[in-house]
Coordinates of C-alpha atoms and ligand atoms in Angstrom, one line a residue:
Chain T
X17 CA 97.3 119.0 125.8
X18 CA 95.3 117.1 123.3
X19 CA 97.0 114.0 121.8
X20 CA 94.5 113.8 119.0
X21 CA 92.0 116.1 117.8
X22 CA 89.2 116.2 115.2
X23 CA 88.2 119.8 114.4
X24 CA 84.9 120.1 112.6
X25 CA 85.5 117.5 110.3
X26 CA 83.1 117.0 107.2
X27 CA 83.2 114.1 105.1
X28 CA 81.8 110.6 104.0
X29 CA 82.0 107.8 101.3
X30 CA 82.1 108.9 97.9
X31 CA 79.5 111.5 97.4
X32 CA 77.5 110.5 100.5
X33 CA 78.3 112.8 103.4
X34 CA 78.3 111.2 106.8
X35 CA 80.0 113.6 108.9
X36 CA 78.7 116.9 109.0
X37 CA 81.2 118.7 111.3
X38 CA 82.4 116.4 114.2
X39 CA 84.9 117.8 116.6
X40 CA 86.5 115.7 119.5
X41 CA 89.8 115.5 121.3
X42 CA 91.5 113.0 123.6
X43 CA 94.2 114.6 126.3
X44 CA 97.2 112.9 127.5
X45 CA 96.2 109.8 129.8
X46 CA 92.4 110.0 129.0
X47 CA 89.8 107.2 128.0
X48 CA 87.3 109.1 126.1
X49 CA 84.0 107.2 124.8
X50 CA 82.0 107.9 121.6
X51 CA 78.4 106.8 122.0
X52 CA 75.3 107.2 119.7
X53 CA 72.7 105.3 117.7
X54 CA 73.5 102.9 115.0
X55 CA 74.5 104.5 111.8
X56 CA 75.4 107.8 113.6
X57 CA 78.7 108.0 112.1
X58 CA 80.8 106.9 115.2
X59 CA 82.8 104.3 113.1
X60 CA 83.3 106.9 110.2
X61 CA 84.6 109.2 112.8
X62 CA 87.4 107.1 113.6
X63 CA 88.0 106.4 109.9
X64 CA 88.4 110.0 109.5
X65 CA 91.7 109.9 111.5
X66 CA 93.0 107.2 109.3
X67 CA 92.7 108.8 106.0
X68 CA 90.1 106.3 105.1
X69 CA 87.6 108.8 104.2
X70 CA 87.4 111.8 102.0
X71 CA 87.5 114.7 104.1
X72 CA 85.9 117.7 102.4
X73 CA 86.7 120.1 105.3
X74 CA 87.9 120.1 108.9
X75 CA 91.2 119.3 110.3
X76 CA 92.8 116.2 112.2
X77 CA 95.8 116.9 114.6
X78 CA 98.1 114.4 116.2
X79 CA 99.8 116.4 119.1
X80 CA 100.6 119.6 117.1
X81 CA 101.0 118.2 113.7
X82 CA 98.2 118.1 111.3
X83 CA 97.3 114.6 109.9
X84 CA 94.3 115.3 107.9
X85 CA 94.1 113.1 104.8
X86 CA 97.3 111.6 105.8
X87 CA 97.7 108.0 104.2
X88 CA 96.7 105.3 106.4
X89 CA 100.3 103.7 106.7
X90 CA 101.8 107.0 107.5
X91 CA 99.3 107.6 110.3
X92 CA 100.0 104.2 111.8
X93 CA 103.9 105.1 111.6
X94 CA 103.1 108.4 113.6
X95 CA 101.9 106.2 116.4
X96 CA 98.1 106.0 116.2
X97 CA 96.8 102.4 116.2
X98 CA 93.1 101.4 115.4
X99 CA 91.1 98.3 116.2
X100 CA 88.3 98.2 113.7
X101 CA 84.9 97.0 114.7
X102 CA 85.1 94.0 112.5
X103 CA 87.7 92.1 110.4
X104 CA 90.2 93.1 113.1
X105 CA 92.5 90.2 112.9
X106 CA 94.3 88.2 110.1
X107 CA 92.4 84.8 110.7
X108 CA 94.8 82.7 108.7
X109 CA 97.9 83.9 110.8
X110 CA 98.7 82.5 114.1
X111 CA 98.2 84.5 117.2
X112 CA 102.0 85.3 117.3
X113 CA 102.1 86.3 113.7
X114 CA 99.2 88.5 114.2
X115 CA 101.4 90.3 116.8
X116 CA 104.5 90.4 114.6
X117 CA 102.3 91.9 112.0
X118 CA 101.1 94.6 114.5
X119 CA 104.9 95.3 114.8
X120 CA 105.4 95.4 111.2
X121 CA 106.5 99.1 111.2
X122 CA 109.0 98.8 114.0
X123 CA 112.5 98.5 113.1
X124 CA 113.9 97.6 116.8
X125 CA 113.4 94.3 118.9
X126 CA 109.7 94.0 119.4
X127 CA 110.1 90.7 121.5
X128 CA 110.1 92.4 125.0
X129 CA 106.7 94.1 124.0
X130 CA 105.3 90.9 122.9
X131 CA 106.0 89.3 126.2
X132 CA 104.1 92.3 127.9
X133 CA 101.2 91.6 125.6
X134 CA 101.3 88.2 126.4
X135 CA 101.2 89.0 130.1
X136 CA 98.4 91.4 129.7
X137 CA 96.3 88.6 127.8
X138 CA 97.5 85.3 129.2
X139 CA 95.1 83.1 127.1
X140 CA 97.0 84.3 124.1
X141 CA 100.1 82.7 125.3
X142 CA 98.7 79.4 125.2
X143 CA 97.2 79.9 121.9
X144 CA 99.9 81.4 120.2
X145 CA 100.6 78.7 117.6
X146 CA 96.9 78.6 116.6
X147 CA 95.3 80.0 113.7
X148 CA 93.5 83.4 115.3
X149 CA 90.5 82.4 113.2
X150 CA 89.9 79.5 115.4
X151 CA 89.8 81.4 118.6
X152 CA 86.7 82.5 120.5
X153 CA 85.2 85.9 120.1
X154 CA 86.6 87.4 123.4
X155 CA 90.1 85.8 122.6
X156 CA 89.9 87.2 119.1
X157 CA 89.3 90.8 120.6
X158 CA 92.5 90.0 122.7
X159 CA 94.4 89.3 119.4
X160 CA 93.1 92.5 117.8
X161 CA 94.0 94.5 120.8
X162 CA 97.3 93.2 121.3
X163 CA 98.3 93.4 117.7
X164 CA 97.2 97.2 117.8
X165 CA 99.4 97.6 121.0
X166 CA 102.6 96.0 119.5
X167 CA 103.8 99.5 118.4
X168 CA 103.4 101.2 121.9
X169 CA 101.1 103.7 120.0
X170 CA 100.7 107.1 121.3
X171 CA 97.0 106.7 121.1
X172 CA 94.6 103.6 120.8
X173 CA 91.5 103.8 119.0
X174 CA 89.1 101.0 119.8
X175 CA 85.9 100.5 117.7
X176 CA 83.2 98.6 119.9
X177 CA 85.9 96.3 121.6
X178 CA 83.1 94.3 123.6
X179 CA 80.4 94.0 120.8
X180 CA 78.9 90.6 121.0
X181 CA 81.0 89.3 123.8
X182 CA 79.6 87.7 127.1
X183 CA 79.4 89.8 130.2
X184 CA 82.4 87.9 131.6
X185 CA 84.5 89.0 128.7
X186 CA 83.1 92.3 128.5
X187 CA 84.4 93.1 132.0
X188 CA 87.6 91.4 131.3
X189 CA 88.0 93.6 127.9
X190 CA 87.1 96.8 130.1
X191 CA 89.6 96.1 132.8
X192 CA 92.3 95.6 130.3
X193 CA 91.5 98.7 128.5
X194 CA 91.7 100.4 132.1
X195 CA 95.1 98.6 132.6
X196 CA 96.5 99.8 129.1
X197 CA 95.4 103.3 130.0
X198 CA 96.9 103.2 133.3
X199 CA 100.1 102.4 131.8
X200 CA 100.1 105.6 130.1
X201 CA 98.2 104.9 126.6
X202 CA 95.4 107.3 126.0
X203 CA 92.2 105.8 124.5
X204 CA 89.4 106.8 122.2
X205 CA 86.7 103.9 121.9
X206 CA 83.1 103.7 120.5
X207 CA 80.9 101.5 122.7
X208 CA 77.3 100.2 122.6
X209 CA 77.6 99.2 126.3
X210 CA 77.4 102.9 127.0
X211 CA 76.9 102.8 130.9
X212 CA 79.7 100.5 131.4
X213 CA 82.1 102.4 129.0
X214 CA 81.0 105.7 130.6
X215 CA 82.0 104.6 134.0
X216 CA 85.7 103.8 133.1
X217 CA 85.6 107.1 130.7
X218 CA 86.9 110.5 131.7
X219 CA 84.8 111.8 129.1
X220 CA 82.4 111.0 126.4
X221 CA 80.7 112.4 123.3
X222 CA 77.3 111.5 122.1
X223 CA 77.3 111.6 118.3
X224 CA 73.8 111.7 116.5
X225 CA 73.5 112.1 112.6
X226 CA 76.9 112.8 112.0
X227 CA 77.2 115.7 114.6
X228 CA 78.2 116.3 118.1
X229 CA 75.0 116.0 120.3
X230 CA 76.4 116.4 123.9
X231 CA 79.7 115.9 125.6
X232 CA 81.1 116.1 129.2
X233 CA 82.6 114.1 131.9
X234 CA 81.7 110.4 131.9
X235 CA 79.8 110.6 135.1
X236 CA 78.2 113.9 133.9
X237 CA 76.7 112.1 130.7
X238 CA 75.6 109.1 133.1
X239 CA 73.7 111.8 135.1
X240 CA 72.2 113.7 132.5
X241 CA 68.5 112.5 132.4
X242 CA 68.5 113.3 128.4
X243 CA 71.4 111.2 127.7
X244 CA 70.2 108.6 130.3
X245 CA 66.7 108.6 128.3
X246 CA 68.1 108.4 124.7
X247 CA 71.2 106.3 125.1
X248 CA 71.6 104.5 128.4
X249 CA 68.4 102.5 128.2
X250 CA 66.8 104.9 131.0
X251 CA 62.9 104.6 131.1
X252 CA 61.2 102.3 128.6
X253 CA 63.8 103.1 125.8
X254 CA 65.9 100.4 124.3
X255 CA 69.5 100.8 124.4
X256 CA 70.9 101.8 121.0
X257 CA 72.5 98.8 119.7
Chain H
X24 CA 104.6 43.3 90.4
X25 CA 104.9 44.0 86.7
X26 CA 101.6 45.9 86.7
X27 CA 102.7 47.8 89.8
X28 CA 105.9 48.7 88.2
X29 CA 104.0 49.8 85.0
X30 CA 101.5 51.9 86.8
X31 CA 104.3 53.7 88.9
X32 CA 106.4 54.3 85.8
X33 CA 103.9 55.3 83.4
X34 CA 101.1 56.8 85.4
X35 CA 102.2 57.8 88.9
X36 CA 105.5 59.5 88.1
X37 CA 104.0 61.4 85.0
X38 CA 101.3 62.3 87.4
X39 CA 103.7 63.7 90.0
X40 CA 105.5 65.6 87.3
X41 CA 102.6 67.2 85.6
X42 CA 101.1 67.8 89.2
X43 CA 104.4 69.9 90.4
X44 CA 104.1 71.9 87.3
X45 CA 100.5 72.9 87.8
X46 CA 101.2 73.4 91.6
X47 CA 104.1 75.9 90.9
X48 CA 101.7 77.5 88.4
X49 CA 98.9 77.6 90.6
X50 CA 100.6 79.1 93.4
X51 CA 100.9 82.5 91.4
X52 CA 97.4 82.3 90.6
X53 CA 96.3 81.9 93.9
X54 CA 98.5 84.7 95.3
X55 CA 97.3 87.1 92.7
X56 CA 93.9 86.4 93.4
X57 CA 94.3 86.5 97.3
X58 CA 96.4 90.0 97.3
X59 CA 95.6 91.6 94.1
X60 CA 92.1 90.3 94.2
X61 CA 91.7 89.3 90.5
X62 CA 92.0 86.3 88.3
X63 CA 95.0 86.8 86.2
X64 CA 94.4 85.2 82.7
X65 CA 97.8 86.4 81.5
X66 CA 99.6 84.0 83.9
X67 CA 99.9 81.2 81.2
X68 CA 101.6 83.7 79.0
X69 CA 104.0 84.6 81.9
X70 CA 105.1 80.9 81.8
X71 CA 105.3 80.8 78.0
X72 CA 107.6 84.0 78.2
X73 CA 109.8 82.3 80.7
X74 CA 110.2 79.3 78.4
X75 CA 111.2 81.4 75.4
X76 CA 113.7 83.5 77.6
X77 CA 115.2 80.2 78.6
X78 CA 115.1 78.8 74.9
X79 CA 117.0 81.9 73.8
X80 CA 119.6 81.9 76.6
X81 CA 120.1 78.2 75.7
X82 CA 121.0 79.1 72.2
X83 CA 123.8 81.5 73.3
X84 CA 125.2 79.6 76.2
X85 CA 126.0 76.1 76.7
X86 CA 124.3 75.6 79.9
X87 CA 121.7 73.2 81.2
X88 CA 118.2 74.7 81.5
X89 CA 118.2 74.4 85.4
X90 CA 121.4 76.6 85.3
X91 CA 119.7 79.1 83.0
X92 CA 116.5 79.2 85.0
X93 CA 117.6 81.9 87.6
X94 CA 118.4 84.0 84.9
X95 CA 115.2 83.6 82.8
X96 CA 113.2 84.0 86.1
X97 CA 114.7 87.3 86.6
X98 CA 114.0 88.4 82.8
X99 CA 110.4 87.1 83.4
X100 CA 110.0 89.0 86.6
X101 CA 111.2 92.4 85.1
X102 CA 108.8 92.2 82.3
X103 CA 106.0 91.3 84.6
X104 CA 106.8 94.1 86.9
X105 CA 106.9 96.4 83.8
X106 CA 103.5 95.1 82.8
X107 CA 102.2 95.7 86.6
X108 CA 103.4 99.3 86.1
X109 CA 101.9 100.0 83.0
X110 CA 98.7 98.2 82.9
X111 CA 97.5 97.2 86.4
X112 CA 98.9 100.0 88.8
X113 CA 96.5 102.4 87.2
X114 CA 93.7 100.1 88.0
X115 CA 94.5 99.4 91.6
X116 CA 91.3 100.8 93.0
X117 CA 89.2 99.9 90.2
X118 CA 86.3 97.3 90.0
X119 CA 87.9 93.7 89.8
X120 CA 86.1 93.2 86.5
X121 CA 88.2 95.9 84.8
X122 CA 91.5 94.3 86.1
X123 CA 90.6 91.0 84.9
X124 CA 89.6 92.3 81.4
X125 CA 93.2 94.1 81.3
X126 CA 94.7 90.7 82.2
X127 CA 92.8 89.1 79.3
X128 CA 94.2 92.0 76.9
X129 CA 97.6 91.6 78.4
X130 CA 97.3 87.7 77.7
X131 CA 96.8 88.3 73.9
X132 CA 99.1 91.0 73.7
X133 CA 102.0 88.8 75.2
X134 CA 101.2 85.8 73.1
X135 CA 101.1 87.9 70.0
X136 CA 104.6 89.5 70.9
X137 CA 105.9 86.1 71.6
X138 CA 104.7 84.5 68.3
X139 CA 105.9 87.7 66.3
X140 CA 109.5 87.4 68.1
X141 CA 110.0 83.7 68.1
X142 CA 107.6 82.3 65.6
X143 CA 104.9 79.5 65.9
X144 CA 106.8 76.5 65.1
X145 CA 107.6 74.0 67.6
X146 CA 111.0 73.8 69.4
X147 CA 112.9 71.6 71.6
X148 CA 114.4 73.0 74.8
X149 CA 116.9 69.9 75.0
X150 CA 117.6 67.7 72.0
X151 CA 116.9 64.2 71.7
X152 CA 115.1 61.4 73.8
X153 CA 116.8 60.3 77.2
X154 CA 116.9 56.8 78.3
X155 CA 115.4 56.3 81.6
X156 CA 117.4 55.3 84.5
X157 CA 116.4 52.1 85.8
X158 CA 116.4 51.5 89.6
X159 CA 116.0 48.4 91.3
X160 CA 115.5 46.5 87.9
X161 CA 112.1 47.4 87.2
X162 CA 111.4 51.2 88.6
X163 CA 112.3 53.3 85.3
X164 CA 112.5 57.0 85.9
X165 CA 113.8 59.4 83.3
X166 CA 116.5 61.9 84.5
X167 CA 114.3 64.6 83.2
X168 CA 111.4 63.6 85.6
X169 CA 113.9 63.3 88.6
X170 CA 115.1 66.9 87.9
X171 CA 111.7 68.2 87.7
X172 CA 110.4 66.8 90.8
X173 CA 113.5 67.7 93.0
X174 CA 113.4 71.1 91.8
X175 CA 109.7 71.4 92.3
X176 CA 110.3 70.1 95.8
X177 CA 113.1 72.6 96.4
X178 CA 110.7 75.4 95.1
X179 CA 107.9 74.4 97.1
X180 CA 110.2 74.5 100.3
X181 CA 111.4 77.9 99.5
X182 CA 107.8 78.9 99.1
X183 CA 106.9 77.5 102.5
X184 CA 110.1 79.2 103.9
X185 CA 109.1 82.6 102.4
X186 CA 105.5 82.5 103.6
X187 CA 105.9 81.0 107.2
X188 CA 109.4 82.6 108.1
X189 CA 109.9 86.0 106.7
X190 CA 108.3 89.1 107.5
X191 CA 107.4 89.9 104.1
X192 CA 106.0 86.5 103.5
X193 CA 103.8 86.7 106.7
X194 CA 102.7 90.1 105.3
X195 CA 101.6 88.6 102.0
X196 CA 99.3 86.2 104.1
X197 CA 98.2 88.9 106.0
X198 CA 97.2 90.9 103.1
X199 CA 95.6 88.0 101.5
X200 CA 93.4 87.7 104.7
X201 CA 92.4 91.1 104.7
X202 CA 94.1 94.3 102.6
X203 CA 92.2 96.8 104.4
X204 CA 93.4 95.6 107.8
X205 CA 96.9 95.1 106.4
X206 CA 96.9 98.9 105.7
X207 CA 95.6 99.7 109.0
X208 CA 98.5 97.9 110.3
X209 CA 101.0 100.0 108.6
X210 CA 101.9 97.3 106.0
X211 CA 103.1 99.0 102.8
X212 CA 100.9 97.3 100.4
X213 CA 102.6 98.2 97.2
X214 CA 105.8 96.4 98.4
X215 CA 103.4 93.4 99.0
X216 CA 101.9 93.5 95.5
X217 CA 105.6 93.8 94.1
X218 CA 106.6 90.8 96.1
X219 CA 103.6 88.9 94.8
X220 CA 104.4 89.5 91.2
X221 CA 108.1 88.6 91.7
X222 CA 107.1 85.1 93.1
X223 CA 104.2 84.6 90.9
X224 CA 106.2 85.3 87.8
X225 CA 109.4 83.2 89.0
X226 CA 107.3 80.2 89.8
X227 CA 105.4 80.5 86.5
X228 CA 108.8 80.7 84.5
X229 CA 110.0 77.7 86.5
X230 CA 106.9 75.7 85.8
X231 CA 106.8 76.5 82.2
X232 CA 110.6 75.7 81.8
X233 CA 109.9 72.2 83.7
X234 CA 106.9 71.3 81.1
X235 CA 109.4 72.5 78.1
X236 CA 112.0 70.5 79.4
X237 CA 109.7 67.4 79.6
X238 CA 107.9 67.9 76.4
X239 CA 108.7 70.9 73.8
X240 CA 108.5 74.6 73.4
X241 CA 105.2 76.3 71.7
X242 CA 103.7 79.7 72.0
X243 CA 100.3 78.0 73.2
X244 CA 101.7 76.0 76.0
X245 CA 101.1 78.3 79.0
X246 CA 97.5 79.0 78.0
X247 CA 96.9 75.4 77.8
X248 CA 98.0 75.3 81.4
X249 CA 95.6 78.1 82.5
X250 CA 92.6 75.8 82.9
X251 CA 94.3 73.2 85.1
X252 CA 96.0 75.9 87.0
X253 CA 92.9 77.5 87.9
X254 CA 91.3 74.4 88.6
X255 CA 94.1 73.6 91.0
X256 CA 93.9 77.1 92.7
X257 CA 90.0 76.6 93.1
X258 CA 90.3 73.0 94.5
X259 CA 92.9 74.3 96.9
X260 CA 90.8 77.2 98.0
X261 CA 91.5 80.6 96.4
X262 CA 94.1 82.6 98.0
X263 CA 95.7 79.6 99.8
X264 CA 99.2 78.9 98.4
X265 CA 99.5 75.4 100.2
X266 CA 95.7 74.6 98.8
X267 CA 97.1 75.6 95.3
X268 CA 100.3 73.1 95.7
X269 CA 97.9 70.2 97.0
X270 CA 95.4 71.2 94.3
X271 CA 98.0 71.1 91.6
X272 CA 99.2 67.7 92.8
X273 CA 95.9 66.4 92.8
X274 CA 94.8 67.6 89.3
X275 CA 98.0 66.4 87.6
X276 CA 97.6 62.9 89.3
X277 CA 94.0 62.5 88.5
X278 CA 94.7 63.6 84.9
X279 CA 97.3 60.8 84.4
X280 CA 95.7 58.2 86.6
X281 CA 92.4 58.7 84.6
X282 CA 93.8 57.0 81.8
X283 CA 95.0 53.9 83.7
X284 CA 93.0 50.6 82.9
X285 CA 91.5 50.4 86.4
X286 CA 88.7 48.2 85.0
X287 CA 89.6 45.7 82.5
X288 CA 92.4 46.2 80.0
X289 CA 91.1 49.5 78.2
X290 CA 92.0 53.0 79.8
X291 CA 89.3 54.1 82.2
X292 CA 89.1 57.5 80.2
X293 CA 90.3 57.9 76.8
X294 CA 93.7 59.9 77.0
X295 CA 92.2 62.4 74.8
X296 CA 89.6 63.6 77.3
X297 CA 92.5 64.3 79.8
X298 CA 92.1 68.0 79.6
X299 CA 88.4 67.7 80.6
X300 CA 89.6 66.2 84.0
X301 CA 90.5 69.4 85.3
X302 CA 87.7 71.1 84.1
X303 CA 85.3 68.6 85.9
X304 CA 87.3 68.8 89.2
X305 CA 86.8 72.5 88.8
X306 CA 83.1 72.5 88.2
X307 CA 82.5 69.9 91.0
X308 CA 84.3 71.7 93.5
X309 CA 82.6 75.0 92.7
X310 CA 79.2 73.2 93.1
X311 CA 80.4 71.1 96.2
X312 CA 82.6 73.3 98.1
X313 CA 83.5 76.6 96.5
X314 CA 85.9 77.6 99.4
X315 CA 88.1 74.6 98.4
X316 CA 89.8 72.1 100.4
X317 CA 91.9 75.0 102.4
X318 CA 89.0 77.2 103.1
X319 CA 89.8 80.0 100.6
X320 CA 88.0 82.8 99.5
X321 CA 84.5 82.4 97.9
X322 CA 83.7 84.9 95.1
Ligands
LIG416 N1 82.2 101.9 103.5 C1 81.1 102.6 103.6 N2 80.5 103.1 102.2 C2 79.5 103.7 102.2 N3 78.6 104.1 103.5 C3 79.2 103.5 104.5 C4 80.3 102.9 104.5 N4 80.6 102.4 106.0 C5 79.5 103.2 106.7 N5 78.7 103.8 105.6 C6 77.4 104.5 106.0 O1 77.7 105.5 107.0 C7 76.6 105.9 108.0 C8 77.6 105.7 109.5 O2 78.1 104.4 109.5 P1 79.0 104.1 111.0 O3 80.0 105.3 111.0 O4 79.4 102.8 110.8 O5 77.8 104.3 112.2 P2 78.3 103.8 113.4 O6 79.5 103.2 113.5 O7 77.8 105.1 114.1 O8 77.1 102.7 113.6 C9 75.8 104.9 107.9 O9 74.7 105.2 107.3 C10 76.3 103.7 106.9 O10 75.5 102.9 106.2
LIG417 MG1 80.4 101.4 114.1

């Protein structure tokens, strides 16, 4: 059963329509990757889930409940957590305070969860009293993900979690994503490092100009010559970046 | 030795007193800027209002201004929350310039109401002149100044505890960092906005009352503090409460110390030009380092 689904979503910013009918879903236990050229509307599609967009038509469901145009704060309370592409940490708060803010809507004791997050991201334990803004790019990404995971979300949305990271950190983040997923959290992520992402993904969607272009199993997309040609840096084409 | 004592008694301590007042006022300005994202021109009027509430309560009760302070803080907070409800909330999603203009209008409106209700003549909060307490033979510090400095220290400690130890205080700092991410984190931003008004108005009321306690009560007193408070917020880094406290202290001190006879026997700067000091510091800071001492927002 789908944990999260978008059904023919149409919407944009103000009068500018960006999404012209996007459909996708994430099932229990899956990692689903969205790829596509810059400006295709990948980030916008994620914002559509969070009530950050005016949807003129289409619907969004969490489990079986419709959450179309639900206020952002309520969507979070329903257990959907989102790591935006940029500005995804509170730079002047310490690492630990960032994690506490991640647990803002929790009423119960979140200390055990925080310990789990520190286990998953050991560098954060060491830096927990440091202002998050002073950390390296890879560590900031860890803070952003750790913060989003404090709620033990039903589903985690990640927007380009490895953008701008060194290959070493990139590999590390991908392996953490896998670990989180193995522990039972379904993941929907946008990725520019499409090849690497599709390798760990169950399924993928290719978005172009605010519309679905291709979709299929991760491996199937990797093997598709057209997708490879356009988006995976096959032949002489540059990887969309 | 005499010269040193004179320096401490007549320049340093008054500088700290003035600086504490600026600091408390500037915290509200910087928090409003960080969280509600606008320069609140009505903040000075909030102070004046707090002073007049205190003055009125002192006419009908026999208590010391410090005892009355919590009650007048509460009244000030209620008025400010009402103003937010009526005039700012409808503009929450509007461009900043509209909200700034609204605050300018509210500044004029509140001042007119104060002048209408209480009149424009000078009043005293506490009657008469107090004799300074003489410590160690030569250190003369007036009890008023001790009360103001001690109260300011307590309030600054409370602000610090709020911002660093409580969930809501941390959420205030988070929202000041990034309102969008705060919303995505599930932080109820309206509640944070309310808290910001409560903290800002309480501190403004306290700062105003301390000033009135040290000097007198008049309808323009808050407005006259607006420039040094903005200068303090900018000096400390806009959106940074600790910066505003440091900025307030620095500006208060520099204003007072600028008229000390550093060279020769004449005041370095004629005391008549004191008010220009804050302005000069603000302009220099905007030119040299607009993000302020504590790396605040550049606007
Ligand atoms: N906040 C915004 N306001 C207006 N237009 C936006 C905003 N964010 C993105 N856009 C526009 O929407 C389109 C899709 O952007 P985005 O979803 O960020 O693309 P992607 O994530 O696929 O690179 C782009 O043309 C971009 O300029
Ligand atoms: Mg994007």
